CSV table of C-alpha atoms (C1' of nucleotides) in Angstrom, one decimal:
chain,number,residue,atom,x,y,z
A,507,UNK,CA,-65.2,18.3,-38.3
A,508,UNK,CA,-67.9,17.5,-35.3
A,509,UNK,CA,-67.9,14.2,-33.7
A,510,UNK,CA,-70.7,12.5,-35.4
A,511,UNK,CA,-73.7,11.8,-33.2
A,512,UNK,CA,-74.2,8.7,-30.6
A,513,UNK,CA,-75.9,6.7,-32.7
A,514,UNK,CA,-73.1,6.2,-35.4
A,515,UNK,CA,-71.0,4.6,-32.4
A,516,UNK,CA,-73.8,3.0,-31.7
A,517,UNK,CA,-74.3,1.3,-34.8
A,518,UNK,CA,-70.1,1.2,-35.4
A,519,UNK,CA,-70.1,-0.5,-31.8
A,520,UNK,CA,-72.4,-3.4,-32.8
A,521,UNK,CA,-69.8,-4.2,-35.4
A,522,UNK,CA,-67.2,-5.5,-32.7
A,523,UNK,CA,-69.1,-8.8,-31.8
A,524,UNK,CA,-69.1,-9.4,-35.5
A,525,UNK,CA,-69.4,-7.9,-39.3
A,526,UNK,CA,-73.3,-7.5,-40.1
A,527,UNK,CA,-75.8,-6.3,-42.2
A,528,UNK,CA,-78.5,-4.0,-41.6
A,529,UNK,CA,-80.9,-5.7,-41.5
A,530,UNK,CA,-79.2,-8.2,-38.9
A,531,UNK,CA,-78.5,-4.9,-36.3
A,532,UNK,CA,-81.9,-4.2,-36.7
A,533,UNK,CA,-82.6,-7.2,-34.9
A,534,UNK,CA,-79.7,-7.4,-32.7
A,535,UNK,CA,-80.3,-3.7,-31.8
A,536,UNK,CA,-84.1,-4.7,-30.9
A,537,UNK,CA,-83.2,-7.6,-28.2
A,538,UNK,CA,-79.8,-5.7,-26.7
A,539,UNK,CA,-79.1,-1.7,-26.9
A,540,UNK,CA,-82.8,-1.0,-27.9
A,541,UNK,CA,-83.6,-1.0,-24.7
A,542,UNK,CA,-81.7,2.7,-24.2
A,543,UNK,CA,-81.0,3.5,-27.5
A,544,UNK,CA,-83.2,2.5,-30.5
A,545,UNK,CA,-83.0,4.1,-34.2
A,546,UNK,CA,-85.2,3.4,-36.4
A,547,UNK,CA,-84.5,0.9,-39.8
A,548,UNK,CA,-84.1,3.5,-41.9
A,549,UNK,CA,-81.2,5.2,-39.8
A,550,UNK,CA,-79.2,2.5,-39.2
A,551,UNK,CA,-78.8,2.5,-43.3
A,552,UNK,CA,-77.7,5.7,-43.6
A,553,UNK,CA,-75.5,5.3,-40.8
A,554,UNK,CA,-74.0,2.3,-42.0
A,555,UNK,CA,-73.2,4.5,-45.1
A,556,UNK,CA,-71.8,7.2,-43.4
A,557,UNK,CA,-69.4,4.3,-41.6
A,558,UNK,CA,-68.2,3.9,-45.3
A,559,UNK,CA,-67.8,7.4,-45.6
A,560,UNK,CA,-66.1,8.3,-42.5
A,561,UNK,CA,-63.3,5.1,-42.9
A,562,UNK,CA,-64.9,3.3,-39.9
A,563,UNK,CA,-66.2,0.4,-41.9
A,564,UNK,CA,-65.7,-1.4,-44.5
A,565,UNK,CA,-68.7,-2.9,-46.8
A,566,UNK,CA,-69.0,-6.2,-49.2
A,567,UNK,CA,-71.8,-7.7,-51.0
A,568,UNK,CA,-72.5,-11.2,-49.6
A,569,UNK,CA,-74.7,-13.3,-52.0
A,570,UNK,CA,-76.9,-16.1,-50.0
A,571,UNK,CA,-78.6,-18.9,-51.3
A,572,UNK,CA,-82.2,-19.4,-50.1
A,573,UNK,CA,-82.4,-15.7,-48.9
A,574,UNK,CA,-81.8,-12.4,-50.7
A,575,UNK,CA,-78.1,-11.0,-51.0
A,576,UNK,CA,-76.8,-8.8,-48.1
A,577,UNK,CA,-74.8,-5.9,-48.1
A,578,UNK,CA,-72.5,-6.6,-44.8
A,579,UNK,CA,-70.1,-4.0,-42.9
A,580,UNK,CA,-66.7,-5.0,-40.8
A,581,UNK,CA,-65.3,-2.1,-38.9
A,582,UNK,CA,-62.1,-1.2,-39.4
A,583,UNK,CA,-59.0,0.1,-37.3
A,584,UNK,CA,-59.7,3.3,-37.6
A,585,UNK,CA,-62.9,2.5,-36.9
A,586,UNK,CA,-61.6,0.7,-33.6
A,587,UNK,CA,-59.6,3.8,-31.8
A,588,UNK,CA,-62.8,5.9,-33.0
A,589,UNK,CA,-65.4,4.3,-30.7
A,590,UNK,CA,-62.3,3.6,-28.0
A,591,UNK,CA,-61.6,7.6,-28.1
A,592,UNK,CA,-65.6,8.1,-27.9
A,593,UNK,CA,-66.0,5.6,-25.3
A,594,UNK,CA,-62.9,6.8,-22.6
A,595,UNK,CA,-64.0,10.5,-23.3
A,596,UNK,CA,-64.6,11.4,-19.7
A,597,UNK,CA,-67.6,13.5,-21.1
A,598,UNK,CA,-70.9,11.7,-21.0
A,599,UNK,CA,-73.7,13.2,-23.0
A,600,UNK,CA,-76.9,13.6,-20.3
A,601,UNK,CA,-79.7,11.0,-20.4
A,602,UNK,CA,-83.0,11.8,-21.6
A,603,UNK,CA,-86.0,11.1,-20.5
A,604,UNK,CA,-89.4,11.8,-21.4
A,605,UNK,CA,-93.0,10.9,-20.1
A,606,UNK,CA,-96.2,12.0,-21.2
A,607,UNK,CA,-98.5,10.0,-18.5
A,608,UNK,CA,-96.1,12.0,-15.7
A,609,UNK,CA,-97.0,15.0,-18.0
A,610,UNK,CA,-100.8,14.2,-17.9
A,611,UNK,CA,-100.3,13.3,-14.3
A,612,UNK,CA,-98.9,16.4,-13.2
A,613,UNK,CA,-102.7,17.7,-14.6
A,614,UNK,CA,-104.4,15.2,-12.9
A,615,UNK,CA,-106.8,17.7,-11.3
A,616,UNK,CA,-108.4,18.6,-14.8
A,617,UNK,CA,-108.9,14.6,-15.5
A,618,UNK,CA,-111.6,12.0,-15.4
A,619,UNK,CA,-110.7,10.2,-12.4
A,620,UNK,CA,-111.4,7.2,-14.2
A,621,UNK,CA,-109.2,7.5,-17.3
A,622,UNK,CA,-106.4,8.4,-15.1
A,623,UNK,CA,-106.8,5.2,-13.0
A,624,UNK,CA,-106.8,2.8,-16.2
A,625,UNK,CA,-103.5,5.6,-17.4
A,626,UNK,CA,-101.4,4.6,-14.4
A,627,UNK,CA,-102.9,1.0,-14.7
A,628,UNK,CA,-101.6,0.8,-18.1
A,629,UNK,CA,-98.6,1.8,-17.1
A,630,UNK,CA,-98.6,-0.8,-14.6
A,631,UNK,CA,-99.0,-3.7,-17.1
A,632,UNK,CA,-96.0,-2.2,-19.4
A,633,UNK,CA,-93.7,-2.4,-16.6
A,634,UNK,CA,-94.7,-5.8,-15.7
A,635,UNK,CA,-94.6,-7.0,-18.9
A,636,UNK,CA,-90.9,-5.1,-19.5
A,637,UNK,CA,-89.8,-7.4,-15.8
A,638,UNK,CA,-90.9,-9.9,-17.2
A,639,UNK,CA,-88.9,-9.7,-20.8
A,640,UNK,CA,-85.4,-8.5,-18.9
A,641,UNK,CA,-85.3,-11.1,-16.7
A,642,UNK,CA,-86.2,-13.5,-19.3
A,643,UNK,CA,-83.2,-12.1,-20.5
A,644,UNK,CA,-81.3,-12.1,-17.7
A,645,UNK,CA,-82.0,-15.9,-17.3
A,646,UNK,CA,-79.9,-16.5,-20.3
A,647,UNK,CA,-77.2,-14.3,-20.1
A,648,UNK,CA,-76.1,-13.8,-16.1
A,649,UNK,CA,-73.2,-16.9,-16.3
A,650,UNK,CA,-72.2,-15.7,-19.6
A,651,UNK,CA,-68.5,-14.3,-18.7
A,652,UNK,CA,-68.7,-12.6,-22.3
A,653,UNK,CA,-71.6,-10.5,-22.1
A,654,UNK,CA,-70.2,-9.4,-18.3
A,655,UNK,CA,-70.8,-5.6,-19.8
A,656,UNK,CA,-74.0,-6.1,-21.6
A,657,UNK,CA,-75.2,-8.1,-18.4
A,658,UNK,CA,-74.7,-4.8,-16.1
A,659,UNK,CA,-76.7,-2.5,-18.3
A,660,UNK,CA,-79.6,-4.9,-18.2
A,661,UNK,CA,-79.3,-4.7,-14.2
A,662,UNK,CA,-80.4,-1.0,-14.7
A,663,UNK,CA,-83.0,-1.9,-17.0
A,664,UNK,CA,-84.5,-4.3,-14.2
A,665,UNK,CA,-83.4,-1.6,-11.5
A,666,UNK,CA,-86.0,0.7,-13.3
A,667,UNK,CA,-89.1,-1.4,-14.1
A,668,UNK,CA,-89.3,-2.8,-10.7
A,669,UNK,CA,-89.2,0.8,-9.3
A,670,UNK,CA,-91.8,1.6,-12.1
A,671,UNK,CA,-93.8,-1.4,-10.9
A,672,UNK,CA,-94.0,-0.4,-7.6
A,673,UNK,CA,-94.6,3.6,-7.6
A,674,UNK,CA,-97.5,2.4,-10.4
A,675,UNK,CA,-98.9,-0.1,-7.4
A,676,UNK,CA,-98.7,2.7,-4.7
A,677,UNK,CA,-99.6,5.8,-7.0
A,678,UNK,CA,-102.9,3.4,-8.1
A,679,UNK,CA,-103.3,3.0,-4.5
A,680,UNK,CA,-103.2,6.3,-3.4
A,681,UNK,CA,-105.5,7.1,-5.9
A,682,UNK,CA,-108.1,4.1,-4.6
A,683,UNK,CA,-108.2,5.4,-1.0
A,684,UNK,CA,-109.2,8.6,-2.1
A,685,UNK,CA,-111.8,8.0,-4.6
A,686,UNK,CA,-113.4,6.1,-1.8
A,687,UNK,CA,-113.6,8.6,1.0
B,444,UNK,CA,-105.3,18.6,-38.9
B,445,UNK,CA,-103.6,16.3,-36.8
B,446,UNK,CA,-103.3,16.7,-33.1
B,447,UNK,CA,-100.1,19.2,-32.0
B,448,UNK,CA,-97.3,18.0,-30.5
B,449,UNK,CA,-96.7,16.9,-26.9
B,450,UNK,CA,-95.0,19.6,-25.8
B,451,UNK,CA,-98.0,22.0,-26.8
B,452,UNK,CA,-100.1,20.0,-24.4
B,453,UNK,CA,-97.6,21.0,-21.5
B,454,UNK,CA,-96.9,24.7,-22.2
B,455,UNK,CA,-101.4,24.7,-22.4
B,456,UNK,CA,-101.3,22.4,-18.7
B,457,UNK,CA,-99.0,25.2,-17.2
B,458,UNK,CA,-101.2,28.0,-18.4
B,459,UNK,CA,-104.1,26.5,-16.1
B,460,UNK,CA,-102.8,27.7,-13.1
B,461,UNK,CA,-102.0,31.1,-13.8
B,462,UNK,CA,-101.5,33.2,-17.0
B,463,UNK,CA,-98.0,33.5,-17.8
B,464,UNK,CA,-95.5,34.6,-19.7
B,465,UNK,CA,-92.9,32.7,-21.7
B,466,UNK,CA,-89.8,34.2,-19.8
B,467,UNK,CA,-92.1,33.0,-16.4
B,468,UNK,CA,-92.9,29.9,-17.9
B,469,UNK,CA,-89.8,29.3,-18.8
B,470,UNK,CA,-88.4,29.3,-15.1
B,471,UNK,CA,-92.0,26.8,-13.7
B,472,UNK,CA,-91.5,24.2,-16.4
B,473,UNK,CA,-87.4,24.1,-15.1
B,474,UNK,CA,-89.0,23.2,-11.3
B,475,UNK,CA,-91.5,21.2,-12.2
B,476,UNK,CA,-92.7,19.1,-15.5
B,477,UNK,CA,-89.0,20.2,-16.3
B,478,UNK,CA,-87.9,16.8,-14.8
B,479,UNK,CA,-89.9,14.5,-17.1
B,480,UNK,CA,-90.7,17.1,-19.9
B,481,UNK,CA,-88.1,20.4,-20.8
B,482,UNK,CA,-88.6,22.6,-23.8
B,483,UNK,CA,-85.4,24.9,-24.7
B,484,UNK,CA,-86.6,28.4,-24.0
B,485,UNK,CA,-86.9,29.1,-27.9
B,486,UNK,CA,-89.3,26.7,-27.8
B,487,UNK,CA,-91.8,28.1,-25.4
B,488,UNK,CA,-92.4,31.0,-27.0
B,489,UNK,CA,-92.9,29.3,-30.6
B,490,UNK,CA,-96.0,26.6,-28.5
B,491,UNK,CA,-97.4,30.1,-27.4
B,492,UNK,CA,-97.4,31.5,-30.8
B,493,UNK,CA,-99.0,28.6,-31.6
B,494,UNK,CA,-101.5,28.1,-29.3
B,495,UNK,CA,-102.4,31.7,-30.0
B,496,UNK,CA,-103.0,30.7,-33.5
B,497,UNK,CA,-105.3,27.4,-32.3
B,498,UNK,CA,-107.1,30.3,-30.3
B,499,UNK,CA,-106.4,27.7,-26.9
B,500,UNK,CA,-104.9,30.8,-25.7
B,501,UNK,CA,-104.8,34.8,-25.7
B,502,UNK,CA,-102.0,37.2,-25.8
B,503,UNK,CA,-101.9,40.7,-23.5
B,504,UNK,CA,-99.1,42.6,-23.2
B,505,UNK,CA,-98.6,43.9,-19.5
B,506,UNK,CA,-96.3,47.2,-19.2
B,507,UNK,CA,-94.6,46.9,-15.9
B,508,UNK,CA,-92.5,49.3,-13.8
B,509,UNK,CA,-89.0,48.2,-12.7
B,510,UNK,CA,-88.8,45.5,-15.3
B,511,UNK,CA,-88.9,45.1,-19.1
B,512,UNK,CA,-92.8,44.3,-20.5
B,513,UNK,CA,-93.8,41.3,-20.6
B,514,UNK,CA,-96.7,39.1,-23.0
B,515,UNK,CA,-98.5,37.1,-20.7
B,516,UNK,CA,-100.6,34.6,-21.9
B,517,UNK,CA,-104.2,33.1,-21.0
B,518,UNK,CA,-105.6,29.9,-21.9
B,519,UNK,CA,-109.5,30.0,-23.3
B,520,UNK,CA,-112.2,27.8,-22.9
B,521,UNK,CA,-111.2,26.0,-26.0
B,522,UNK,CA,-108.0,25.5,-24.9
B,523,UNK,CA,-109.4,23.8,-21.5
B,524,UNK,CA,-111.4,21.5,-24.0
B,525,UNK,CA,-108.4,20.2,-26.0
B,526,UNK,CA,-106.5,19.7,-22.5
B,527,UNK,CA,-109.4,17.6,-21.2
B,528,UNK,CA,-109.6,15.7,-24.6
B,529,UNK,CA,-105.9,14.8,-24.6
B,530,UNK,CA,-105.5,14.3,-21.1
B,531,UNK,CA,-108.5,12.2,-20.8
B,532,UNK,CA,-107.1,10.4,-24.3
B,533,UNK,CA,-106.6,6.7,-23.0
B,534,UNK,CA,-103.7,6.6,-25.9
B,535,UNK,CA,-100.8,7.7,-23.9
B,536,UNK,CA,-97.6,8.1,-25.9
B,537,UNK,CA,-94.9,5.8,-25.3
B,538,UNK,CA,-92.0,7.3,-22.4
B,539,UNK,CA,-88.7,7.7,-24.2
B,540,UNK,CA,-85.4,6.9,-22.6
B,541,UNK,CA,-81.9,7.2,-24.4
B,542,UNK,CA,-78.7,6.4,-22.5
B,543,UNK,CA,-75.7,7.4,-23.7
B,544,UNK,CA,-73.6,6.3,-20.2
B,545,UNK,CA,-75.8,2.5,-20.8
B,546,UNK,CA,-74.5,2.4,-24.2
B,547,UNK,CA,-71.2,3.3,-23.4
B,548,UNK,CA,-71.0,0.5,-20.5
B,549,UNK,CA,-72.1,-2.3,-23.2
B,550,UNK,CA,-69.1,-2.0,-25.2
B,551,UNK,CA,-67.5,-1.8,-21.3
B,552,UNK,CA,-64.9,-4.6,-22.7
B,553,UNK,CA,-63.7,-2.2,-25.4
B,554,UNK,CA,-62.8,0.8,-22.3
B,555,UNK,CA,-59.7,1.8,-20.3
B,556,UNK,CA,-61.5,0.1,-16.9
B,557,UNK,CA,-60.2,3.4,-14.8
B,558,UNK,CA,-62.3,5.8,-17.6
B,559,UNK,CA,-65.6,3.7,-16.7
B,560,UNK,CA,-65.1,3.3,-13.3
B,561,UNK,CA,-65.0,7.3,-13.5
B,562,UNK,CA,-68.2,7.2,-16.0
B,563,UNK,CA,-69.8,5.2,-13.6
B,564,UNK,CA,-69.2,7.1,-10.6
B,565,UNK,CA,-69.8,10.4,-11.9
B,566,UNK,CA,-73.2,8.8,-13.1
B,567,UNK,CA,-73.6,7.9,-9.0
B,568,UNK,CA,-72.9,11.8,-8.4
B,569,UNK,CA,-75.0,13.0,-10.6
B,570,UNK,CA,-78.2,10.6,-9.0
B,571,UNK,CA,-77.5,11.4,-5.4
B,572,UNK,CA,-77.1,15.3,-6.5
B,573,UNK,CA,-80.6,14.9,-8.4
B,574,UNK,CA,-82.2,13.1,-5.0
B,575,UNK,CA,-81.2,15.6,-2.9
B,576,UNK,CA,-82.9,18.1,-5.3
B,577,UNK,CA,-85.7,15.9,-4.9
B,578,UNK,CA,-86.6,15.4,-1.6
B,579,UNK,CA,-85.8,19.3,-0.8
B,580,UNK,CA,-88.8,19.6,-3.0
B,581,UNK,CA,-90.9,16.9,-1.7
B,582,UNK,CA,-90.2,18.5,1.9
B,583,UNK,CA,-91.8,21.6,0.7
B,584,UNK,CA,-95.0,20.0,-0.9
B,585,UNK,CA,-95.7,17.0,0.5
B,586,UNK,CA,-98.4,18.1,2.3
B,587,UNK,CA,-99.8,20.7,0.2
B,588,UNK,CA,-103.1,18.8,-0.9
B,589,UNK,CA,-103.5,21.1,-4.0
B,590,UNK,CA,-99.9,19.7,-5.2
B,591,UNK,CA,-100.8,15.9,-4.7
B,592,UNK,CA,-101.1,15.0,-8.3
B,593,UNK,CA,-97.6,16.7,-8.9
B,594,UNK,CA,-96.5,15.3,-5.7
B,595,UNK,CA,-97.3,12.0,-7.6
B,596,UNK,CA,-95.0,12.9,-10.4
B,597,UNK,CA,-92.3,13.6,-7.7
B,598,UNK,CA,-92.5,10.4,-6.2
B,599,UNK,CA,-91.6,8.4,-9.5
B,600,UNK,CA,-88.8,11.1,-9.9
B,601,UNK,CA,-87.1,9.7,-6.4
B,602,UNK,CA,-88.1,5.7,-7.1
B,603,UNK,CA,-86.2,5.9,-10.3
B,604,UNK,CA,-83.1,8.4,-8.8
B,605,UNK,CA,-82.7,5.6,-5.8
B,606,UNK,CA,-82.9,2.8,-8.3
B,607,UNK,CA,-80.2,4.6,-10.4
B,608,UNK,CA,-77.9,5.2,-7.1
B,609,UNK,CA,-78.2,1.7,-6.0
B,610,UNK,CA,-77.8,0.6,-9.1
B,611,UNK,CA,-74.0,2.5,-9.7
B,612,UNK,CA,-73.0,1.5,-6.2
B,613,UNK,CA,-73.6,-2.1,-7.2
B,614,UNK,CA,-72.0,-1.6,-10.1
B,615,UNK,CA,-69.2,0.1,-9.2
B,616,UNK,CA,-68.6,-2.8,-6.2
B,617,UNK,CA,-68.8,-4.8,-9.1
B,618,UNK,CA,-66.1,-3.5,-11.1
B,619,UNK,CA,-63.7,-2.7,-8.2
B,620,UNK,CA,-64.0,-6.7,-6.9
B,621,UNK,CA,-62.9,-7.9,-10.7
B,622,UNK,CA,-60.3,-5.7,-11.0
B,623,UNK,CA,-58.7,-6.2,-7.9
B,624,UNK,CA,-58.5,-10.3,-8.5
C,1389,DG,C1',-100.8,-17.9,-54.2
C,1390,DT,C1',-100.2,-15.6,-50.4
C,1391,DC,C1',-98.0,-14.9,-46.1
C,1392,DG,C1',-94.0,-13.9,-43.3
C,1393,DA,C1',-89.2,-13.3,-42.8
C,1394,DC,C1',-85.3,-11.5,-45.2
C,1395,DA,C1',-83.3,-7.4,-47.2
C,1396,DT,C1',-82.4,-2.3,-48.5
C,1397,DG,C1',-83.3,1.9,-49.1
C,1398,DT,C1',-85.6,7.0,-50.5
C,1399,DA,C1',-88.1,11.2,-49.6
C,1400,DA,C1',-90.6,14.1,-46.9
C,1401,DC,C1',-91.2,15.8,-42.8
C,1402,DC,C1',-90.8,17.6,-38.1
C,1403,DA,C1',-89.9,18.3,-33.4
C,1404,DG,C1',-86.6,20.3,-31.1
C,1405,DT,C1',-82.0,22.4,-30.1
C,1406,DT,C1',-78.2,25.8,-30.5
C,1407,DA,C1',-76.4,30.0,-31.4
C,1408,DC,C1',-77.3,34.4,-32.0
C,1409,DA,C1',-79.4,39.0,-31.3
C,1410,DT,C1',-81.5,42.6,-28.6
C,1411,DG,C1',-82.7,45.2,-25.0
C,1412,DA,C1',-84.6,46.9,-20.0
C,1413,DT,C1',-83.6,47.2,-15.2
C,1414,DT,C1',-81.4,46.6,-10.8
C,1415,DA,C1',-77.9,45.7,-7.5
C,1416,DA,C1',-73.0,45.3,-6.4
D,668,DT,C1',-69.4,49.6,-15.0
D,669,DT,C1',-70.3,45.2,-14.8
D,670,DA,C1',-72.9,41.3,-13.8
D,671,DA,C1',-77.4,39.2,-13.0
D,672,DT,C1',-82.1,38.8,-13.8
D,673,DC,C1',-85.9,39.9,-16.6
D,674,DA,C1',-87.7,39.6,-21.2
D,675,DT,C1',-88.5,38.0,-26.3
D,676,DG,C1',-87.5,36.2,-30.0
D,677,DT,C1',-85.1,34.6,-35.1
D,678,DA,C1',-82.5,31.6,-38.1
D,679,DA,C1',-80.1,27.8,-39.1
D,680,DC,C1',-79.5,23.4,-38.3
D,681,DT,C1',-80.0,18.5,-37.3
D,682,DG,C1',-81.1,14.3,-35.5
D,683,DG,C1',-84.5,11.3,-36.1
D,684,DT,C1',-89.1,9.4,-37.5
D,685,DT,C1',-92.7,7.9,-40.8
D,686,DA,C1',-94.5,6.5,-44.8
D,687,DC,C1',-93.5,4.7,-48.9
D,688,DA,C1',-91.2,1.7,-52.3
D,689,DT,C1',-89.2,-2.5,-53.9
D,690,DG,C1',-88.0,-7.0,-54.2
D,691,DT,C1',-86.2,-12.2,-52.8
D,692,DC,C1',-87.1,-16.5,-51.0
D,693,DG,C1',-89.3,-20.3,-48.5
D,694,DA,C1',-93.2,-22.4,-46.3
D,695,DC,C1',-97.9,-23.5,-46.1
DNA sequence: GTCGACATGTAACCAGTTACATGATTAA
DNA sequence: TTAATCATGTAACTGGTTACATGTCGAC
């Protein structure tokens, strides 16, 4: 039997800090890991299920008052030296990234001049608007001893939309001087 | 009919500087959009079936001496059209970035500290191996004026390879300083 | 009464990868 | 003869998304 993919020890990781609910990773995922890994809803159901399955969680039914009932999952032991054997494994799946404006950019030749301006423009704003987030973020977590880990992987976040920012400042630029000549 | 995939758009791009075959293709797209944008080989050939099909391109096989035939490929007029319309499309698809080596360094409390510190630095290598690649390409086309928009493309690749180098030497400072107190 | 947050899923699809299969030609 | 490069694909799989479906509960 194949290791399963990343994103059951994603999901199995998540329930270290804490037994949770689906629902409740989704929003955890969205404000923390979603910044470098982000499934959608619907997967982190059926990988919550296959945590069952596999012996890496456990699940219980958890009736609320006020709110519907939750279905909540508590990793297990086996569960634990899973995700500690996945984590010291030496061998680090490669990243992956993909960008379509680089994609159109490499093109640029066969472009309006003016859509790709307001393209690299756009891009601009989204990486402002991502500083701005992280270190909103970072505000409230930098002293916290606890999130240490968590803390250091948002450094690369920041890292990388401040580099964005400024290649989109000088790529617009560069761009600028030579629509005007 | 909705609008093909991404990766459609970029074996189409590549076909405006040159017809090509997949096999040649195959070996452009690895030193070039291949950075930000790499189909697996199988994959090539099955966008120029299909572009075949949207008639965006034409098919011509070319017998060749010394060498196994080849199918090179040619894009039409109507495959310009569609790369205008989506290049010019001011709906850029969002970049995706998954890290497995961030995800791993989240649950960093949960890891032997010598098996990340070995994560980490292996992460360093790989940056400074990829910037070197880099700026041996930028020496050869930094002055070609008929690369500058994939000149452009190469500048973001080395903003974001520094940031990630600077970013693992920090960290790994980091991580040597608390474990030696 | 309707909106928004809470809560859980199913079913269909699809983009893309991996492994496999085949074969020509050239250089060591 | 063996390895490397050139050359093209098929078939099976799978990881993951999207759209849909359903319903609770509280606040306005």
């Amino acid at each position: 039997m194949r290791r399963p993919p990343t994103t059951t020890y994603a999901i199995l990781g998540m329930l270290t800090f804490a037994e949770r609910s689906g629902y409740e990773l989704g929003k955890l995922i969205e404000i923390s890991i979603g910044y470098f890994w982000s499934p959608a809803k619907s997967h982190i159901y059926a990988e919550l299920r296959r945590l069952v399955e596999l012996g890496w969680a456990t699940q219980h039914e958890v009736e609320q008052d006020h709110r519907p009932d939750k279905r909540v999952y508590t990793i297990t032991e086996k569960g634990h030296a899973a995700l500690r054997e996945w984590l010291n494994d030496p061998e680090v799946e490669p990243e992956t990234f993909r960008s379509p404006l680089l994609l159109k950019l490499f093109f640029g030749d066969l472009m309006d001049p003016g859509a790709l301006h307001a393209q690299i423009a756009e891009a601009k704003r989204q990486a402002e608007e991502l500083l701005a987030e992280l270190k909103a973020v970072e505000g409230r977590i930098e002293h916290e001893d606890s999130l240490r880990f968590p803390y250091m992987t948002l450094r690369c976040g920041l890292a990388h939309a401040r580099a964005t920012r400024r290649w989109a400042r000088d790529t617009l630029k560069g761009l600028e001087e030579r629509s005007a000549s």
